[in-house]
Amino acid sequence: MLSREQIIDTAVAMLDAGGEGALTIRALTERLSTGSGAIYYHVGTRDELLDTATETVIGAALATRPAGAAATPGDEIRAVALALFDAIAVHQWLATRLTRQIIRNPVGPVTVGIFERIGGQMGALGVPRASWFDGASTLVHYILGAAGQSARMEGDISGIDPDGDRDEFLEAASAAWQELDPEAYPFMHAVVGQMREHDDREQFLTGIAVILDGLTHLR
């Protein structure tokens, strides 16, 4: 018997393979060998299905906990931040849907879940209560913004290959930076090697560390 979980799992797989454009009710019914009525009964409209797929993936990321029994509040934030980063990297359609849900439904499970999971650590970090929202928002904005940079872009992407090789891009960009006038762009020349060799996840965690360190000074 067709279940709600089967529908959602299949929808996520179709989104991963082809983006939002690949997920239609007709395509989903063909994949599952069922009728559209079963889809609407279990998950509702296509837009509701997209929201549910988003909630499912984000919910799994938010359930991530750091290893070890002696985890600190910073460990909790790093664990969930990296889980969200990896989820958006794996599910390239997710960044757009995530942004829509946060803007469109501020009391929905995605928005509330993310802010509660991150913001729930503010008190334990020693952040003054009056700064809890600012601290949590700074982290959430950084996490979603940094993770979304590598996501598939919607709309006009003329001249951009969304499936381009990362190493080739960085090599070409670093070569172009090296051609810049070193007197006019000393910073660009100083970091060109770091840009070419950097690890996205490690860079992301460095950003989290910088924000967490800044939050400690709000005490």
Coordinates of N, CA and C in Angstrom, one line a residue:
M1 N 0.8 -1.2 0.0 CA 0.0 0.0 0.0 C 0.9 1.2 0.0
L2 N 0.5 2.2 -0.8 CA 1.3 3.4 -0.9 C 1.2 4.2 0.4
S3 N 2.3 4.7 0.9 CA 2.3 5.5 2.1 C 2.8 6.9 1.8
R4 N 2.5 7.8 2.8 CA 2.9 9.2 2.7 C 4.4 9.2 2.7
E5 N 5.1 8.4 3.4 CA 6.6 8.4 3.5 C 7.1 8.0 2.1
Q6 N 6.5 7.1 1.4 CA 7.0 6.7 0.1 C 6.9 7.9 -0.9
I7 N 5.8 8.6 -0.8 CA 5.5 9.7 -1.7 C 6.6 10.8 -1.4
I8 N 6.8 11.1 -0.2 CA 7.8 12.1 0.1 C 9.2 11.7 -0.3
D9 N 9.6 10.5 0.0 CA 10.9 10.0 -0.4 C 11.1 10.0 -1.9
T10 N 10.1 9.6 -2.6 CA 10.2 9.7 -4.1 C 10.3 11.1 -4.6
A11 N 9.5 12.0 -4.0 CA 9.5 13.4 -4.4 C 10.9 14.0 -4.1
V12 N 11.5 13.7 -3.0 CA 12.9 14.2 -2.7 C 13.9 13.7 -3.7
A13 N 13.8 12.4 -4.1 CA 14.7 11.8 -5.1 C 14.5 12.5 -6.4
M14 N 13.3 12.8 -6.8 CA 13.1 13.5 -8.1 C 13.6 14.9 -8.0
L15 N 13.4 15.6 -6.9 CA 14.0 16.9 -6.8 C 15.5 16.9 -6.8
D16 N 16.1 15.9 -6.2 CA 17.5 15.8 -6.2 C 18.1 15.6 -7.6
A17 N 17.3 14.8 -8.4 CA 17.8 14.5 -9.7 C 17.6 15.6 -10.8
G18 N 16.5 16.4 -10.6 CA 16.2 17.3 -11.6 C 15.7 18.7 -11.2
G19 N 15.7 19.0 -9.9 CA 15.2 20.2 -9.4 C 13.7 20.3 -9.4
E20 N 13.2 21.5 -9.0 CA 11.7 21.7 -8.9 C 11.0 21.4 -10.2
G21 N 11.6 21.7 -11.3 CA 11.0 21.5 -12.6 C 10.7 20.0 -12.9
A22 N 11.4 19.1 -12.3 CA 11.2 17.7 -12.5 C 10.1 17.1 -11.7
L23 N 9.6 17.8 -10.7 CA 8.6 17.3 -9.8 C 7.2 17.9 -10.2
T24 N 6.5 17.1 -10.9 CA 5.1 17.4 -11.2 C 4.2 16.2 -10.6
I25 N 3.0 16.5 -10.4 CA 2.1 15.4 -9.9 C 2.0 14.3 -11.0
R26 N 2.0 14.6 -12.2 CA 1.9 13.6 -13.3 C 3.2 12.7 -13.2
A27 N 4.4 13.4 -13.2 CA 5.6 12.6 -13.1 C 5.7 11.7 -11.9
L28 N 5.2 12.3 -10.8 CA 5.2 11.5 -9.5 C 4.3 10.3 -9.6
T29 N 3.1 10.5 -10.1 CA 2.2 9.4 -10.2 C 2.7 8.3 -11.1
E30 N 3.4 8.7 -12.2 CA 4.0 7.7 -13.1 C 5.1 6.9 -12.4
R31 N 5.9 7.7 -11.6 CA 7.0 7.0 -10.9 C 6.5 6.0 -9.9
L32 N 5.4 6.3 -9.2 CA 4.8 5.5 -8.2 C 3.8 4.5 -8.7
S33 N 3.4 4.6 -10.0 CA 2.4 3.8 -10.6 C 1.1 3.9 -9.8
T34 N 0.7 5.1 -9.6 CA -0.6 5.4 -8.8 C -1.3 6.5 -9.5
G35 N -2.5 6.9 -8.9 CA -3.3 8.0 -9.5 C -3.0 9.2 -8.7
S36 N -3.4 10.4 -9.3 CA -3.2 11.6 -8.6 C -4.0 11.8 -7.3
G37 N -5.1 11.1 -7.3 CA -5.9 11.1 -6.1 C -5.2 10.7 -4.8
A38 N -4.3 9.7 -5.0 CA -3.6 9.2 -3.8 C -2.6 10.2 -3.4
I39 N -2.0 10.9 -4.3 CA -1.0 12.0 -4.0 C -1.7 13.1 -3.2
Y40 N -2.8 13.6 -3.7 CA -3.6 14.6 -3.1 C -4.1 14.2 -1.7
Y41 N -4.4 13.0 -1.6 CA -5.0 12.5 -0.3 C -3.9 12.5 0.8
H42 N -2.7 12.0 0.4 CA -1.6 11.9 1.4 C -0.9 13.2 1.7
V43 N -0.6 14.0 0.6 CA 0.2 15.2 0.8 C -0.4 16.5 0.3
G44 N -1.5 16.4 -0.4 CA -2.1 17.7 -0.8 C -1.6 18.1 -2.2
T45 N -1.5 19.4 -2.5 CA -1.1 19.9 -3.7 C 0.4 19.8 -4.0
R46 N 0.9 20.1 -5.2 CA 2.3 20.1 -5.5 C 3.0 21.0 -4.5
D47 N 2.5 22.2 -4.3 CA 3.2 23.2 -3.4 C 3.3 22.7 -2.0
E48 N 2.2 22.0 -1.6 CA 2.2 21.4 -0.2 C 3.2 20.3 -0.2
L49 N 3.4 19.6 -1.2 CA 4.4 18.5 -1.3 C 5.8 19.0 -1.2
L50 N 6.0 20.1 -1.9 CA 7.3 20.8 -1.9 C 7.7 21.3 -0.4
D51 N 6.7 21.8 0.2 CA 6.9 22.3 1.6 C 7.2 21.1 2.5
T52 N 6.4 20.0 2.3 CA 6.6 18.8 3.1 C 8.0 18.2 2.9
A53 N 8.4 18.2 1.6 CA 9.8 17.6 1.3 C 10.8 18.5 2.0
T54 N 10.7 19.8 2.0 CA 11.6 20.7 2.7 C 11.6 20.4 4.2
E55 N 10.4 20.3 4.8 CA 10.3 20.1 6.2 C 11.0 18.8 6.6
T56 N 10.8 17.8 5.7 CA 11.4 16.4 6.0 C 12.9 16.5 6.0
V57 N 13.5 17.1 5.0 CA 15.0 17.2 4.9 C 15.5 18.1 6.1
I58 N 14.9 19.2 6.3 CA 15.4 20.1 7.3 C 15.2 19.5 8.7
G59 N 14.1 18.8 8.9 CA 13.8 18.1 10.2 C 14.9 17.1 10.5
A60 N 15.4 16.4 9.5 CA 16.4 15.4 9.8 C 17.7 16.1 10.1
A61 N 18.0 17.2 9.5 CA 19.2 18.0 9.8 C 19.2 18.5 11.2
L62 N 18.0 19.1 11.6 CA 17.9 19.7 12.9 C 17.9 18.6 14.0
A63 N 17.7 17.4 13.7 CA 17.8 16.3 14.7 C 19.2 15.9 15.0
T64 N 20.2 16.4 14.3 CA 21.6 16.1 14.5 C 22.1 16.6 15.8
R65 N 22.8 15.7 16.5 CA 23.4 16.1 17.8 C 24.9 15.8 17.7
P66 N 25.7 16.6 18.4 CA 27.2 16.3 18.4 C 27.5 15.0 19.1
A67 N 28.6 14.4 18.7 CA 29.1 13.2 19.4 C 29.6 13.5 20.8
G68 N 29.4 12.5 21.7 CA 30.0 12.7 23.0 C 29.0 13.2 24.0
A69 N 29.1 12.8 25.2 CA 28.1 13.2 26.2 C 28.4 14.6 26.8
A70 N 29.6 15.1 26.6 CA 30.0 16.4 27.2 C 30.0 17.5 26.2
A71 N 29.0 17.5 25.3 CA 28.9 18.6 24.3 C 28.6 19.9 24.9
T72 N 29.2 20.9 24.4 CA 29.0 22.3 24.8 C 28.0 22.9 23.9
P73 N 27.4 24.1 24.3 CA 26.5 24.8 23.5 C 27.1 25.1 22.1
G74 N 28.4 25.4 22.1 CA 29.0 25.7 20.8 C 29.1 24.4 19.9
D75 N 29.3 23.3 20.6 CA 29.3 22.0 19.8 C 27.9 21.7 19.2
E76 N 26.8 22.0 20.0 CA 25.5 21.9 19.5 C 25.2 22.7 18.3
I77 N 25.7 24.0 18.3 CA 25.4 24.9 17.2 C 26.3 24.4 16.0
R78 N 27.5 24.0 16.2 CA 28.3 23.6 15.1 C 27.8 22.3 14.4
A79 N 27.2 21.4 15.2 CA 26.7 20.2 14.7 C 25.5 20.4 13.8
V80 N 24.5 21.2 14.3 CA 23.3 21.5 13.5 C 23.7 22.4 12.3
A81 N 24.6 23.3 12.5 CA 25.0 24.2 11.4 C 25.6 23.4 10.2
L82 N 26.5 22.5 10.6 CA 27.1 21.7 9.5 C 26.1 20.7 8.9
A83 N 25.1 20.2 9.7 CA 24.1 19.4 9.1 C 23.2 20.1 8.1
L84 N 22.9 21.4 8.4 CA 22.2 22.2 7.5 C 23.0 22.5 6.3
F85 N 24.3 22.8 6.5 CA 25.2 23.1 5.3 C 25.2 21.9 4.4
D86 N 25.4 20.7 5.0 CA 25.5 19.5 4.1 C 24.2 19.2 3.5
A87 N 23.1 19.4 4.1 CA 21.8 19.1 3.5 C 21.5 20.0 2.3
I88 N 21.9 21.3 2.4 CA 21.7 22.2 1.3 C 22.7 21.9 0.2
A89 N 23.9 21.4 0.5 CA 24.8 21.0 -0.5 C 24.4 19.7 -1.3
V90 N 23.8 18.8 -0.5 CA 23.3 17.5 -1.2 C 22.0 17.7 -2.0
H91 N 21.1 18.5 -1.4 CA 19.8 18.7 -2.0 C 19.8 20.1 -2.6
Q92 N 20.3 20.2 -3.9 CA 20.5 21.5 -4.5 C 19.3 22.4 -4.6
W93 N 18.1 21.8 -4.6 CA 16.8 22.6 -4.7 C 16.4 23.2 -3.4
L94 N 17.1 22.8 -2.3 CA 16.6 23.1 -0.9 C 16.7 24.6 -0.6
A95 N 17.8 25.2 -1.0 CA 18.0 26.6 -0.6 C 16.8 27.5 -1.0
T96 N 16.3 27.4 -2.2 CA 15.2 28.2 -2.7 C 14.0 27.9 -1.9
R97 N 13.6 26.7 -1.7 CA 12.4 26.3 -0.9 C 12.6 26.8 0.5
L98 N 13.7 26.7 1.1 CA 14.0 27.0 2.5 C 13.7 28.5 2.7
T99 N 14.3 29.3 1.8 CA 14.1 30.8 1.8 C 12.6 31.1 1.7
R100 N 11.9 30.5 0.8 CA 10.5 30.8 0.6 C 9.7 30.4 1.9
Q101 N 10.0 29.3 2.5 CA 9.3 28.9 3.7 C 9.5 29.9 4.9
I102 N 10.8 30.3 5.1 CA 11.1 31.2 6.2 C 10.4 32.6 6.0
I103 N 10.3 33.1 4.8 CA 9.7 34.3 4.5 C 8.2 34.2 4.5
R104 N 7.7 33.1 4.0 CA 6.2 33.0 3.8 C 5.5 32.5 5.0
N105 N 6.2 31.7 5.8 CA 5.6 31.0 7.0 C 6.4 31.1 8.2
P106 N 6.5 32.3 8.9 CA 7.3 32.5 10.0 C 7.0 31.6 11.2
V107 N 5.8 31.0 11.2 CA 5.4 30.1 12.3 C 5.4 28.6 11.9
G108 N 5.9 28.4 10.7 CA 6.0 27.0 10.2 C 7.0 26.2 10.9
P109 N 7.0 24.9 10.7 CA 8.0 24.0 11.4 C 9.4 24.2 11.0
V110 N 9.7 24.7 9.7 CA 11.0 25.0 9.3 C 11.6 26.2 10.0
T111 N 10.9 27.3 9.9 CA 11.4 28.5 10.5 C 11.5 28.4 12.1
V112 N 10.5 27.9 12.7 CA 10.5 27.7 14.1 C 11.5 26.7 14.6
G113 N 11.7 25.6 13.8 CA 12.6 24.6 14.1 C 14.1 25.1 14.1
I114 N 14.4 25.8 13.0 CA 15.8 26.3 12.9 C 16.1 27.3 14.0
F115 N 15.2 28.3 14.2 CA 15.4 29.3 15.2 C 15.5 28.7 16.7
E116 N 14.6 27.7 16.9 CA 14.6 27.1 18.3 C 15.9 26.3 18.5
R117 N 16.3 25.6 17.5 CA 17.5 24.8 17.6 C 18.8 25.6 17.8
I118 N 18.9 26.7 17.1 CA 20.0 27.6 17.2 C 19.9 28.5 18.4
G119 N 18.7 29.2 18.5 CA 18.5 30.1 19.6 C 18.4 29.5 20.9
G120 N 18.1 28.2 21.0 CA 18.0 27.6 22.3 C 19.3 27.5 23.0
Q121 N 20.4 27.8 22.3 CA 21.8 27.7 22.9 C 22.3 29.1 23.4
M122 N 21.5 30.1 23.1 CA 22.0 31.5 23.5 C 22.2 31.6 25.0
G123 N 21.2 31.2 25.8 CA 21.4 31.3 27.2 C 22.6 30.6 27.7
A124 N 22.7 29.3 27.3 CA 23.9 28.5 27.7 C 25.2 29.1 27.3
L125 N 25.2 29.9 26.2 CA 26.5 30.5 25.8 C 26.8 31.8 26.6
G126 N 25.8 32.2 27.4 CA 26.0 33.4 28.2 C 25.6 34.7 27.5
V127 N 24.9 34.6 26.4 CA 24.4 35.8 25.7 C 23.3 36.4 26.5
P128 N 23.4 37.7 26.8 CA 22.3 38.4 27.5 C 20.9 38.2 26.8
R129 N 19.9 38.0 27.6 CA 18.6 37.7 27.0 C 18.1 38.8 26.0
A130 N 18.5 40.0 26.2 CA 18.1 41.1 25.3 C 18.8 40.9 24.0
S131 N 19.8 40.1 23.9 CA 20.6 39.9 22.6 C 20.3 38.5 22.0
W132 N 19.4 37.7 22.6 CA 19.2 36.4 22.0 C 18.8 36.4 20.6
F133 N 17.8 37.3 20.3 CA 17.3 37.3 18.9 C 18.4 37.7 17.9
D134 N 19.1 38.8 18.3 CA 20.2 39.2 17.4 C 21.3 38.1 17.2
G135 N 21.6 37.5 18.3 CA 22.6 36.4 18.2 C 22.2 35.2 17.3
A136 N 21.0 34.8 17.6 CA 20.4 33.6 16.8 C 20.2 34.0 15.4
S137 N 19.7 35.2 15.1 CA 19.5 35.7 13.7 C 20.8 35.7 13.0
T138 N 21.9 36.2 13.6 CA 23.2 36.3 13.0 C 23.7 35.0 12.5
L139 N 23.5 34.0 13.4 CA 23.9 32.6 13.1 C 23.1 32.0 12.0
V140 N 21.8 32.2 12.1 CA 20.9 31.6 11.1 C 21.1 32.2 9.7
H141 N 21.3 33.6 9.7 CA 21.5 34.2 8.4 C 22.9 33.8 7.8
Y142 N 23.9 33.6 8.6 CA 25.2 33.2 8.1 C 25.1 31.7 7.6
I143 N 24.4 30.9 8.4 CA 24.3 29.4 8.0 C 23.6 29.3 6.6
L144 N 22.5 29.9 6.5 CA 21.7 29.8 5.3 C 22.3 30.5 4.1
G145 N 23.0 31.7 4.4 CA 23.6 32.4 3.3 C 24.8 31.7 2.8
A146 N 25.7 31.2 3.7 CA 26.9 30.5 3.3 C 26.6 29.2 2.6
A147 N 25.6 28.4 3.1 CA 25.2 27.2 2.5 C 24.6 27.4 1.1
G148 N 23.8 28.4 1.0 CA 23.1 28.7 -0.2 C 23.9 29.1 -1.4
Q149 N 25.2 29.6 -1.1 CA 26.0 30.0 -2.2 C 26.3 29.0 -3.2
S150 N 26.4 27.7 -2.8 CA 26.7 26.6 -3.7 C 25.5 25.9 -4.3
A151 N 24.3 26.5 -3.9 CA 23.0 25.8 -4.4 C 22.7 26.2 -5.8
R152 N 21.9 25.3 -6.4 CA 21.5 25.5 -7.8 C 20.7 26.8 -7.9
M153 N 21.0 27.7 -8.8 CA 20.3 29.0 -8.9 C 19.1 28.9 -9.8
E154 N 18.0 29.5 -9.4 CA 16.7 29.5 -10.2 C 16.8 30.8 -11.1
G155 N 16.0 30.7 -12.2 CA 15.9 31.9 -13.1 C 17.0 31.9 -14.1
D156 N 17.4 33.1 -14.5 CA 18.3 33.3 -15.6 C 19.8 33.1 -15.1
I157 N 20.4 32.0 -15.6 CA 21.7 31.7 -15.2 C 22.6 31.6 -16.5
S158 N 22.3 32.5 -17.4 CA 23.0 32.4 -18.7 C 24.5 32.6 -18.5
G159 N 25.3 31.7 -19.1 CA 26.7 31.7 -19.0 C 27.3 31.1 -17.7
I160 N 26.4 30.5 -16.9 CA 26.8 29.8 -15.7 C 26.5 28.3 -15.8
D161 N 27.4 27.5 -15.5 CA 27.2 26.0 -15.6 C 27.0 25.6 -14.1
P162 N 25.7 25.2 -13.7 CA 25.4 24.8 -12.4 C 26.1 23.5 -12.0
D163 N 26.6 22.8 -13.0 CA 27.2 21.5 -12.7 C 28.7 21.6 -13.0
G164 N 29.2 22.8 -13.1 CA 30.7 23.0 -13.4 C 31.6 22.4 -12.3
D165 N 32.8 22.1 -12.7 CA 33.7 21.5 -11.8 C 34.3 22.6 -10.8
R166 N 34.2 22.3 -9.5 CA 34.6 23.3 -8.5 C 36.1 23.6 -8.7
D167 N 37.0 22.6 -8.8 CA 38.4 22.8 -8.9 C 38.8 23.6 -10.1
E168 N 38.1 23.3 -11.2 CA 38.4 24.1 -12.4 C 38.0 25.5 -12.3
F169 N 36.9 25.8 -11.6 CA 36.5 27.1 -11.4 C 37.5 27.9 -10.5
L170 N 37.9 27.2 -9.4 CA 38.8 27.9 -8.5 C 40.2 28.1 -9.1
E171 N 40.6 27.2 -10.0 CA 41.9 27.4 -10.7 C 41.8 28.5 -11.6
A172 N 40.7 28.6 -12.4 CA 40.5 29.7 -13.3 C 40.4 31.1 -12.6
A173 N 39.7 31.1 -11.5 CA 39.5 32.3 -10.7 C 40.8 32.8 -10.1
S174 N 41.6 31.8 -9.6 CA 42.9 32.2 -9.0 C 43.9 32.7 -10.0
A175 N 43.8 32.1 -11.2 CA 44.7 32.6 -12.3 C 44.3 34.0 -12.7
A176 N 43.0 34.3 -12.7 CA 42.5 35.7 -13.0 C 42.9 36.7 -12.0
W177 N 42.8 36.3 -10.7 CA 43.2 37.1 -9.6 C 44.7 37.5 -9.7
Q178 N 45.5 36.5 -10.1 CA 47.0 36.7 -10.1 C 47.3 37.7 -11.2
E179 N 46.4 37.9 -12.2 CA 46.7 38.8 -13.3 C 46.4 40.3 -12.9
L180 N 45.7 40.4 -11.7 CA 45.4 41.8 -11.3 C 46.6 42.5 -10.9
D181 N 46.6 43.9 -10.9 CA 47.7 44.7 -10.5 C 47.9 44.5 -9.0
P182 N 49.1 44.0 -8.6 CA 49.3 43.8 -7.2 C 49.3 45.0 -6.3
E183 N 49.6 46.2 -6.9 CA 49.6 47.4 -6.1 C 48.2 47.9 -5.9
A184 N 47.3 47.7 -6.9 CA 45.9 48.1 -6.7 C 45.1 47.1 -5.9
Y185 N 45.5 45.8 -6.0 CA 44.7 44.8 -5.3 C 45.7 43.9 -4.4
P186 N 46.3 44.5 -3.4 CA 47.2 43.7 -2.6 C 46.6 42.6 -1.8
F187 N 45.3 42.8 -1.4 CA 44.7 41.7 -0.6 C 44.4 40.5 -1.5
M188 N 43.9 40.8 -2.7 CA 43.6 39.7 -3.6 C 44.8 38.9 -3.9
H189 N 45.9 39.5 -4.1 CA 47.2 38.7 -4.3 C 47.6 38.0 -3.1
A190 N 47.3 38.5 -1.9 CA 47.8 37.9 -0.7 C 47.0 36.6 -0.4
V191 N 45.7 36.6 -0.8 CA 44.9 35.4 -0.5 C 44.6 34.5 -1.6
V192 N 45.2 34.7 -2.8 CA 44.8 33.9 -3.9 C 45.1 32.4 -3.7
G193 N 46.2 32.1 -3.1 CA 46.6 30.7 -2.8 C 45.6 30.1 -1.8
Q194 N 45.1 30.8 -0.8 CA 44.1 30.3 0.1 C 42.8 30.1 -0.6
M195 N 42.4 31.0 -1.4 CA 41.2 30.8 -2.2 C 41.2 29.5 -3.0
R196 N 42.3 29.3 -3.7 CA 42.4 28.1 -4.6 C 42.3 26.8 -3.8
E197 N 42.9 26.8 -2.6 CA 43.1 25.6 -1.8 C 42.0 25.4 -0.7
H198 N 41.1 26.3 -0.5 CA 40.3 26.3 0.7 C 39.3 25.1 0.6
D199 N 38.9 24.7 1.8 CA 37.8 23.6 1.9 C 36.5 24.3 2.3
D200 N 35.5 24.2 1.6 CA 34.2 24.9 1.9 C 33.7 24.6 3.3
R201 N 33.7 23.4 3.7 CA 33.1 23.0 5.0 C 34.0 23.6 6.1
E202 N 35.3 23.6 6.0 CA 36.2 24.1 7.0 C 36.1 25.6 7.0
Q203 N 35.9 26.3 5.9 CA 35.7 27.7 5.9 C 34.4 28.1 6.5
F204 N 33.4 27.3 6.3 CA 32.1 27.5 6.9 C 32.2 27.4 8.4
L205 N 32.9 26.4 8.9 CA 33.0 26.2 10.4 C 33.9 27.4 11.0
T206 N 34.8 27.9 10.2 CA 35.6 29.1 10.7 C 34.6 30.2 10.9
G207 N 33.7 30.4 10.0 CA 32.7 31.5 10.1 C 31.9 31.3 11.4
I208 N 31.4 30.1 11.7 CA 30.7 29.8 12.9 C 31.5 30.1 14.1
A209 N 32.8 29.8 14.1 CA 33.7 30.0 15.2 C 33.8 31.5 15.5
V210 N 33.9 32.3 14.4 CA 34.1 33.8 14.5 C 32.8 34.3 15.2
I211 N 31.6 33.9 14.7 CA 30.4 34.4 15.3 C 30.3 34.0 16.7
L212 N 30.5 32.7 17.0 CA 30.4 32.3 18.4 C 31.4 33.1 19.4
D213 N 32.6 33.3 18.9 CA 33.5 34.1 19.7 C 33.0 35.5 19.9
G214 N 32.4 36.1 18.8 CA 31.8 37.4 19.0 C 30.6 37.5 20.0
L215 N 29.8 36.4 20.0 CA 28.7 36.3 20.9 C 29.2 36.4 22.4
T216 N 30.3 35.8 22.6 CA 30.8 35.7 24.0 C 31.1 37.1 24.6
H217 N 31.4 38.1 23.6 CA 31.7 39.4 24.1 C 30.5 40.3 24.4
L218 N 29.3 39.7 24.1 CA 28.0 40.4 24.4 C 27.7 40.3 25.9
R219 N 28.5 39.5 26.6 CA 28.2 39.3 28.0 C 28.5 40.6 28.8

